[in-house]
Amino acid sequence: MRVVVVGAGQVGHTVVKSLAEAHECTVIDIDRTRLDALSHAYDVRTAHGSGTRRETLLDAGVAGADLVLACTSRDEVNLVTAMLARRLSSARTVVRATGTDYLDAWRAGDLDVDLLVSTAFETASAVERVLHVPGARHVDFFARGEVVVLGVDVRGTASPRLAGRPLREAGLPAASRVVALVREGTWTVPAAHEVVRPDDWIIAMASPSGARAWSRLVTGADPVDDVVVFGAGRMGRAVAQVLLDRGVLVRIVEPDAARARAAAAALDRARVFRASGLDPAFLSRERIGTAGAAVLAGGDDSRNLHAAVLARLHGIGLTMAVLEDPAAARVFEAAGTDVTIDPGDETAEKMARFTFDERTRQMAMLGDDRFEVLDVTVRPGSRFAYGPVGALPGAGVGAIVRDGTVLFPDGRDELLPGDRVVVLTEPARVPSIEHDL
């Protein structure tokens, strides 16, 4: 596929990283340094200039493009780019929006783009998914919510039932399957006799009830229904709104008076405090530690890190940080923060979906973009049809949707034509997986 990516910032870089190996990519940006960095790292063409200029788009080959991804940090630039691309080509258009302001207009059909991806909404949705399965560092839902993909860091679990035990003796939940065990930079689809080590990372797929059982196995906790959001900016308000819509009790802590008033006016079901998350007296007085989770969305990684440590000291068992700088993830994790969420990754994942085969209904990226999960339908002519799920090379099949029923297979179960297969693989293997299935 010929893809034009407009914007070489954090989101654009992640998109290119996901697509460059399998597709012909051209990247547009006004910053030559960013373009040079991308062209040295990946096999892509570059065009210096603005996506809002007709000449720049034509120079980048938009007339022959199949897909245009407008992912700069400025919403209006992205929308104008998409409008021009529509005029100059037959390419499909995907637009990034930083906030949620344009979502309703797009959903109502008032914006003529194929997909609008809101960074704030996707980040908020990622927060909400993790709250369903406390103890998992990554959670995604596939097959209309009937298949839950979980990333579990064994090192971070409170339960002794995983580390040091063979998988078959770990009391793993029914209606689930471990699809990958990541150890020392390599990964395998583990056998039942594999002994789990404290530094391993497990990727599993499960039914919703199985996912809740995984959460109890890992932390002894059920889904969280009481959350404190630190920060009432664009991201914090989006997180609060998504959680309120799911029936979660939300408290918001914001030191800025104007932002606190705006949040209180927009989110009438939330309790909003004009206060600092760095004030131990306030945290104690308002019993912030009684919340099931804290979401640090203040927009400043250093202050979020301080607030995360204080929240944990005051009794909050699950802390989640929304990152400004993806490189800060390791610092948060070293300080004991349970989950870090990179808004750029969440956005890029949605945008990249449009490059996949039409039989691929959904995709997700996890493990610092090292793995991709696909929902692919098996063709009647597939060479893996009627073969065991374990025969698919370089992949772990975690779930099969067959005749409306979800199955969590073992390695001997067969793939049948028409099966929807939820499979984990590495990005470089995605084209061959789609081709072979």
Short mmCIF file of N, CA, C and O in Angstrom, two decimals, residues 320-412:
data_model
loop_
_atom_site.label_atom_id
_atom_site.label_comp_id
_atom_site.label_asym_id
_atom_site.label_seq_id
_atom_site.Cartn_x
_atom_site.Cartn_y
_atom_site.Cartn_z
N MET A 320 -1.64 4.69 37.67
CA MET A 320 -1.51 4.71 36.21
C MET A 320 -1.09 6.10 35.79
O MET A 320 -1.71 7.09 36.17
N ALA A 321 -0.05 6.18 34.96
CA ALA A 321 0.45 7.47 34.51
C ALA A 321 0.26 7.62 33.01
O ALA A 321 0.61 6.72 32.24
N VAL A 322 -0.30 8.76 32.60
CA VAL A 322 -0.39 9.13 31.19
C VAL A 322 0.87 9.92 30.86
O VAL A 322 1.10 10.99 31.43
N LEU A 323 1.67 9.41 29.95
CA LEU A 323 3.00 9.96 29.71
C LEU A 323 2.97 11.17 28.79
O LEU A 323 2.22 11.21 27.81
N GLU A 324 3.81 12.14 29.09
CA GLU A 324 4.13 13.21 28.14
C GLU A 324 5.29 12.78 27.26
O GLU A 324 5.26 12.96 26.05
N ASP A 325 6.31 12.21 27.86
CA ASP A 325 7.49 11.73 27.14
C ASP A 325 7.54 10.22 27.27
O ASP A 325 7.67 9.69 28.39
N PRO A 326 7.43 9.47 26.17
CA PRO A 326 7.45 8.00 26.26
C PRO A 326 8.69 7.46 26.95
O PRO A 326 8.64 6.40 27.58
N ALA A 327 9.81 8.20 26.86
CA ALA A 327 11.03 7.73 27.50
C ALA A 327 10.93 7.70 29.01
O ALA A 327 11.75 7.06 29.69
N ALA A 328 9.94 8.38 29.58
CA ALA A 328 9.77 8.41 31.03
C ALA A 328 9.16 7.12 31.58
O ALA A 328 9.13 6.93 32.80
N ALA A 329 8.71 6.24 30.71
CA ALA A 329 8.03 5.02 31.17
C ALA A 329 8.90 4.21 32.12
O ALA A 329 8.43 3.73 33.16
N ARG A 330 10.16 4.06 31.81
CA ARG A 330 11.04 3.24 32.65
C ARG A 330 11.24 3.87 34.02
O ARG A 330 11.39 3.17 35.02
N VAL A 331 11.24 5.20 34.08
CA VAL A 331 11.39 5.88 35.37
C VAL A 331 10.16 5.63 36.23
O VAL A 331 10.25 5.32 37.43
N PHE A 332 8.96 5.77 35.64
CA PHE A 332 7.73 5.51 36.38
C PHE A 332 7.70 4.07 36.89
O PHE A 332 7.33 3.81 38.04
N GLU A 333 8.08 3.14 36.02
CA GLU A 333 8.05 1.73 36.42
C GLU A 333 9.05 1.46 37.54
O GLU A 333 8.75 0.72 38.49
N ALA A 334 10.25 2.07 37.45
CA ALA A 334 11.25 1.87 38.50
C ALA A 334 10.78 2.44 39.83
O ALA A 334 11.16 1.94 40.90
N ALA A 335 9.93 3.48 39.78
CA ALA A 335 9.41 4.10 41.00
C ALA A 335 8.18 3.38 41.55
O ALA A 335 7.63 3.79 42.57
N GLY A 336 7.74 2.31 40.86
CA GLY A 336 6.62 1.52 41.36
C GLY A 336 5.27 1.82 40.76
O GLY A 336 4.26 1.26 41.18
N THR A 337 5.21 2.72 39.75
CA THR A 337 3.93 2.97 39.08
C THR A 337 3.52 1.71 38.32
O THR A 337 4.31 1.11 37.60
N ASP A 338 2.26 1.31 38.47
CA ASP A 338 1.82 0.02 37.94
C ASP A 338 1.69 0.01 36.42
O ASP A 338 2.06 -0.97 35.77
N VAL A 339 1.14 1.08 35.86
CA VAL A 339 0.85 1.10 34.43
C VAL A 339 1.23 2.46 33.86
O VAL A 339 0.92 3.50 34.46
N THR A 340 1.89 2.47 32.72
CA THR A 340 2.12 3.71 31.99
C THR A 340 1.42 3.61 30.64
O THR A 340 1.43 2.55 30.00
N ILE A 341 0.82 4.71 30.21
CA ILE A 341 0.08 4.74 28.95
C ILE A 341 0.65 5.84 28.08
O ILE A 341 0.75 7.00 28.50
N ASP A 342 1.04 5.48 26.87
CA ASP A 342 1.62 6.41 25.91
C ASP A 342 0.53 6.84 24.94
O ASP A 342 0.09 6.04 24.11
N PRO A 343 0.05 8.09 25.01
CA PRO A 343 -1.01 8.54 24.10
C PRO A 343 -0.63 8.40 22.63
O PRO A 343 -1.50 8.11 21.80
N GLY A 344 0.64 8.59 22.31
CA GLY A 344 1.06 8.44 20.92
C GLY A 344 0.85 7.03 20.40
O GLY A 344 0.39 6.82 19.28
N ASP A 345 1.18 6.05 21.23
CA ASP A 345 0.97 4.66 20.83
C ASP A 345 -0.50 4.35 20.63
O ASP A 345 -0.88 3.65 19.67
N GLU A 346 -1.33 4.83 21.55
CA GLU A 346 -2.77 4.55 21.44
C GLU A 346 -3.34 5.13 20.15
O GLU A 346 -4.18 4.52 19.48
N THR A 347 -2.87 6.33 19.77
CA THR A 347 -3.34 6.98 18.55
C THR A 347 -2.83 6.26 17.31
O THR A 347 -3.58 5.97 16.38
N ALA A 348 -1.54 5.96 17.30
CA ALA A 348 -0.93 5.32 16.13
C ALA A 348 -1.54 3.95 15.86
O ALA A 348 -1.73 3.55 14.71
N GLU A 349 -1.88 3.24 16.93
CA GLU A 349 -2.49 1.92 16.77
C GLU A 349 -3.79 2.01 15.97
O GLU A 349 -4.03 1.22 15.05
N LYS A 350 -4.62 2.97 16.33
CA LYS A 350 -5.90 3.13 15.62
C LYS A 350 -5.67 3.56 14.17
O LYS A 350 -6.36 3.11 13.25
N MET A 351 -4.72 4.45 13.95
CA MET A 351 -4.48 4.97 12.60
C MET A 351 -3.91 3.89 11.68
O MET A 351 -4.25 3.80 10.51
N ALA A 352 -3.05 3.04 12.24
CA ALA A 352 -2.41 2.01 11.43
C ALA A 352 -3.39 0.93 10.99
O ALA A 352 -3.14 0.22 10.01
N ARG A 353 -4.51 0.82 11.69
CA ARG A 353 -5.50 -0.23 11.37
C ARG A 353 -5.93 -0.19 9.91
O ARG A 353 -6.22 -1.22 9.29
N PHE A 354 -5.95 0.98 9.30
CA PHE A 354 -6.45 1.12 7.93
C PHE A 354 -5.53 0.51 6.89
O PHE A 354 -5.88 0.43 5.73
N THR A 355 -4.34 0.08 7.27
CA THR A 355 -3.42 -0.52 6.30
C THR A 355 -3.55 -2.03 6.25
O THR A 355 -2.87 -2.67 5.45
N PHE A 356 -4.39 -2.61 7.08
CA PHE A 356 -4.45 -4.06 7.15
C PHE A 356 -5.43 -4.64 6.14
O PHE A 356 -6.33 -3.97 5.64
N ASP A 357 -5.24 -5.92 5.87
CA ASP A 357 -6.11 -6.68 4.98
C ASP A 357 -7.56 -6.54 5.43
O ASP A 357 -7.84 -6.46 6.63
N GLU A 358 -8.48 -6.55 4.47
CA GLU A 358 -9.90 -6.36 4.82
C GLU A 358 -10.44 -7.50 5.69
O GLU A 358 -11.45 -7.34 6.37
N ARG A 359 -9.75 -8.66 5.70
CA ARG A 359 -10.16 -9.75 6.58
C ARG A 359 -9.72 -9.53 8.02
O ARG A 359 -10.13 -10.26 8.91
N THR A 360 -8.85 -8.54 8.24
CA THR A 360 -8.39 -8.22 9.59
C THR A 360 -9.33 -7.19 10.19
O THR A 360 -9.31 -6.03 9.81
N ARG A 361 -10.16 -7.62 11.11
CA ARG A 361 -11.20 -6.75 11.66
C ARG A 361 -10.67 -5.78 12.70
O ARG A 361 -11.29 -4.74 12.95
N GLN A 362 -9.56 -6.14 13.35
CA GLN A 362 -9.06 -5.32 14.44
C GLN A 362 -7.59 -5.62 14.63
O GLN A 362 -7.11 -6.71 14.31
N MET A 363 -6.84 -4.64 15.17
CA MET A 363 -5.46 -4.87 15.54
C MET A 363 -5.13 -4.07 16.79
O MET A 363 -5.82 -3.11 17.12
N ALA A 364 -4.09 -4.49 17.48
CA ALA A 364 -3.60 -3.76 18.65
C ALA A 364 -2.10 -3.95 18.74
O ALA A 364 -1.57 -4.98 18.31
N MET A 365 -1.41 -2.93 19.27
CA MET A 365 0.03 -3.01 19.48
C MET A 365 0.29 -3.03 20.99
O MET A 365 -0.38 -2.35 21.75
N LEU A 366 1.28 -3.82 21.39
CA LEU A 366 1.64 -3.86 22.81
C LEU A 366 3.11 -4.22 22.96
O LEU A 366 3.78 -4.57 21.99
N GLY A 367 3.60 -4.10 24.20
CA GLY A 367 4.99 -4.40 24.45
C GLY A 367 5.93 -3.44 23.75
O GLY A 367 6.86 -3.87 23.08
N ASP A 368 5.69 -2.11 23.93
CA ASP A 368 6.50 -1.10 23.24
C ASP A 368 6.49 -1.32 21.73
O ASP A 368 7.52 -1.19 21.06
N ASP A 369 5.32 -1.67 21.20
CA ASP A 369 5.11 -1.89 19.78
C ASP A 369 5.85 -3.11 19.25
O ASP A 369 6.00 -3.29 18.04
N ARG A 370 6.32 -3.97 20.14
CA ARG A 370 7.05 -5.15 19.69
C ARG A 370 6.12 -6.23 19.17
O ARG A 370 6.51 -7.06 18.36
N PHE A 371 4.88 -6.23 19.66
CA PHE A 371 3.91 -7.25 19.26
C PHE A 371 2.66 -6.59 18.68
O PHE A 371 2.31 -5.48 19.05
N GLU A 372 2.02 -7.31 17.77
CA GLU A 372 0.72 -6.90 17.27
C GLU A 372 -0.25 -8.05 17.43
O GLU A 372 0.11 -9.22 17.25
N VAL A 373 -1.48 -7.72 17.76
CA VAL A 373 -2.56 -8.71 17.88
C VAL A 373 -3.55 -8.43 16.78
O VAL A 373 -3.98 -7.28 16.58
N LEU A 374 -3.91 -9.46 16.04
CA LEU A 374 -4.80 -9.33 14.88
C LEU A 374 -6.03 -10.21 15.06
O LEU A 374 -5.96 -11.30 15.64
N ASP A 375 -7.13 -9.74 14.51
CA ASP A 375 -8.36 -10.53 14.43
C ASP A 375 -8.58 -10.80 12.94
O ASP A 375 -9.06 -9.95 12.21
N VAL A 376 -8.18 -12.01 12.49
CA VAL A 376 -8.15 -12.34 11.06
C VAL A 376 -9.08 -13.52 10.77
O VAL A 376 -9.12 -14.48 11.54
N THR A 377 -9.80 -13.44 9.65
CA THR A 377 -10.66 -14.54 9.22
C THR A 377 -9.89 -15.49 8.31
O THR A 377 -9.22 -15.06 7.36
N VAL A 378 -9.98 -16.78 8.58
CA VAL A 378 -9.26 -17.79 7.81
C VAL A 378 -9.95 -18.00 6.46
O VAL A 378 -11.16 -18.26 6.41
N ARG A 379 -9.18 -17.89 5.37
CA ARG A 379 -9.71 -18.10 4.02
C ARG A 379 -9.94 -19.60 3.76
O ARG A 379 -9.22 -20.44 4.29
N PRO A 380 -10.90 -19.95 2.91
CA PRO A 380 -11.08 -21.36 2.55
C PRO A 380 -9.83 -21.97 1.92
O PRO A 380 -9.54 -23.15 2.13
N GLY A 381 -9.06 -21.16 1.20
CA GLY A 381 -7.87 -21.68 0.54
C GLY A 381 -6.61 -21.57 1.36
O GLY A 381 -5.50 -21.85 0.86
N SER A 382 -6.71 -21.19 2.62
CA SER A 382 -5.52 -21.03 3.46
C SER A 382 -4.79 -22.35 3.62
O SER A 382 -5.40 -23.39 3.86
N ARG A 383 -3.45 -22.30 3.54
CA ARG A 383 -2.69 -23.53 3.70
C ARG A 383 -2.68 -24.02 5.15
O ARG A 383 -2.23 -25.14 5.43
N PHE A 384 -3.17 -23.17 6.08
CA PHE A 384 -3.24 -23.59 7.47
C PHE A 384 -4.64 -24.05 7.88
O PHE A 384 -4.84 -24.46 9.02
N ALA A 385 -5.60 -23.96 6.95
CA ALA A 385 -6.94 -24.48 7.24
C ALA A 385 -6.85 -25.98 7.46
O ALA A 385 -6.12 -26.69 6.75
N TYR A 386 -7.56 -26.47 8.44
CA TYR A 386 -7.60 -27.88 8.85
C TYR A 386 -6.29 -28.34 9.49
O TYR A 386 -6.10 -29.54 9.73
N GLY A 387 -5.41 -27.41 9.79
CA GLY A 387 -4.19 -27.74 10.51
C GLY A 387 -4.28 -27.26 11.95
O GLY A 387 -5.14 -26.45 12.30
N PRO A 388 -3.39 -27.74 12.83
CA PRO A 388 -3.43 -27.34 14.25
C PRO A 388 -3.03 -25.88 14.42
O PRO A 388 -2.21 -25.36 13.66
N VAL A 389 -3.59 -25.23 15.44
CA VAL A 389 -3.29 -23.82 15.66
C VAL A 389 -1.81 -23.61 15.95
O VAL A 389 -1.25 -22.55 15.64
N GLY A 390 -1.16 -24.62 16.50
CA GLY A 390 0.26 -24.49 16.82
C GLY A 390 1.16 -24.51 15.61
O GLY A 390 2.37 -24.24 15.74
N ALA A 391 0.61 -24.80 14.41
CA ALA A 391 1.43 -24.89 13.21
C ALA A 391 1.68 -23.54 12.56
O ALA A 391 2.50 -23.43 11.64
N LEU A 392 0.99 -22.48 13.00
CA LEU A 392 1.15 -21.16 12.42
C LEU A 392 2.49 -20.59 12.88
O LEU A 392 2.67 -20.32 14.07
N PRO A 393 3.46 -20.41 11.98
CA PRO A 393 4.81 -20.03 12.41
C PRO A 393 4.90 -18.58 12.88
O PRO A 393 4.25 -17.69 12.35
N GLY A 394 5.69 -18.36 13.91
CA GLY A 394 5.94 -17.01 14.40
C GLY A 394 4.73 -16.33 14.96
O GLY A 394 4.63 -15.10 14.93
N ALA A 395 3.79 -17.12 15.51
CA ALA A 395 2.54 -16.53 15.99
C ALA A 395 1.98 -17.38 17.12
O ALA A 395 2.24 -18.59 17.21
N GLY A 396 1.19 -16.74 17.96
CA GLY A 396 0.48 -17.45 19.00
C GLY A 396 -1.01 -17.22 18.86
O GLY A 396 -1.48 -16.08 18.95
N VAL A 397 -1.77 -18.26 18.59
CA VAL A 397 -3.22 -18.17 18.45
C VAL A 397 -3.84 -18.26 19.84
O VAL A 397 -3.69 -19.28 20.53
N GLY A 398 -4.53 -17.22 20.24
CA GLY A 398 -5.09 -17.19 21.58
C GLY A 398 -6.57 -17.49 21.66
O GLY A 398 -7.05 -17.96 22.68
N ALA A 399 -7.30 -17.19 20.58
CA ALA A 399 -8.75 -17.40 20.61
C ALA A 399 -9.26 -17.61 19.19
O ALA A 399 -8.67 -17.12 18.22
N ILE A 400 -10.35 -18.34 19.08
CA ILE A 400 -11.03 -18.59 17.82
C ILE A 400 -12.50 -18.26 18.01
O ILE A 400 -13.12 -18.71 18.98
N VAL A 401 -13.05 -17.47 17.09
CA VAL A 401 -14.49 -17.22 17.09
C VAL A 401 -15.08 -18.05 15.97
O VAL A 401 -14.81 -17.82 14.79
N ARG A 402 -15.89 -19.06 16.33
CA ARG A 402 -16.43 -20.01 15.35
C ARG A 402 -17.94 -20.12 15.55
O ARG A 402 -18.41 -20.49 16.63
N ASP A 403 -18.67 -19.76 14.51
CA ASP A 403 -20.15 -19.83 14.57
C ASP A 403 -20.70 -19.07 15.78
O ASP A 403 -21.63 -19.52 16.46
N GLY A 404 -20.08 -17.93 16.07
CA GLY A 404 -20.55 -17.08 17.15
C GLY A 404 -20.09 -17.49 18.53
O GLY A 404 -20.42 -16.82 19.51
N THR A 405 -19.32 -18.57 18.63
CA THR A 405 -18.82 -19.04 19.92
C THR A 405 -17.32 -18.81 20.01
O THR A 405 -16.59 -19.06 19.05
N VAL A 406 -16.85 -18.34 21.16
CA VAL A 406 -15.42 -18.10 21.36
C VAL A 406 -14.78 -19.32 22.00
O VAL A 406 -15.26 -19.84 23.02
N LEU A 407 -13.70 -19.78 21.39
CA LEU A 407 -12.94 -20.93 21.89
C LEU A 407 -11.54 -20.46 22.26
O LEU A 407 -10.95 -19.62 21.56
N PHE A 408 -10.99 -21.03 23.33
CA PHE A 408 -9.61 -20.78 23.70
C PHE A 408 -8.86 -22.10 23.51
O PHE A 408 -8.88 -22.96 24.39
N PRO A 409 -8.22 -22.27 22.35
CA PRO A 409 -7.74 -23.60 21.95
C PRO A 409 -6.44 -24.00 22.63
O PRO A 409 -5.70 -23.16 23.16
N ASP A 410 -6.16 -25.31 22.59
CA ASP A 410 -4.80 -25.75 22.88
C ASP A 410 -4.10 -25.97 21.53
O ASP A 410 -4.69 -25.75 20.47
N GLY A 411 -2.87 -26.37 21.56
CA GLY A 411 -2.09 -26.44 20.32
C GLY A 411 -2.58 -27.47 19.33
O GLY A 411 -2.16 -27.47 18.17
N ARG A 412 -3.47 -28.37 19.76
CA ARG A 412 -3.94 -29.43 18.86
C ARG A 412 -5.23 -29.08 18.14
O ARG A 412 -5.58 -29.75 17.16
#
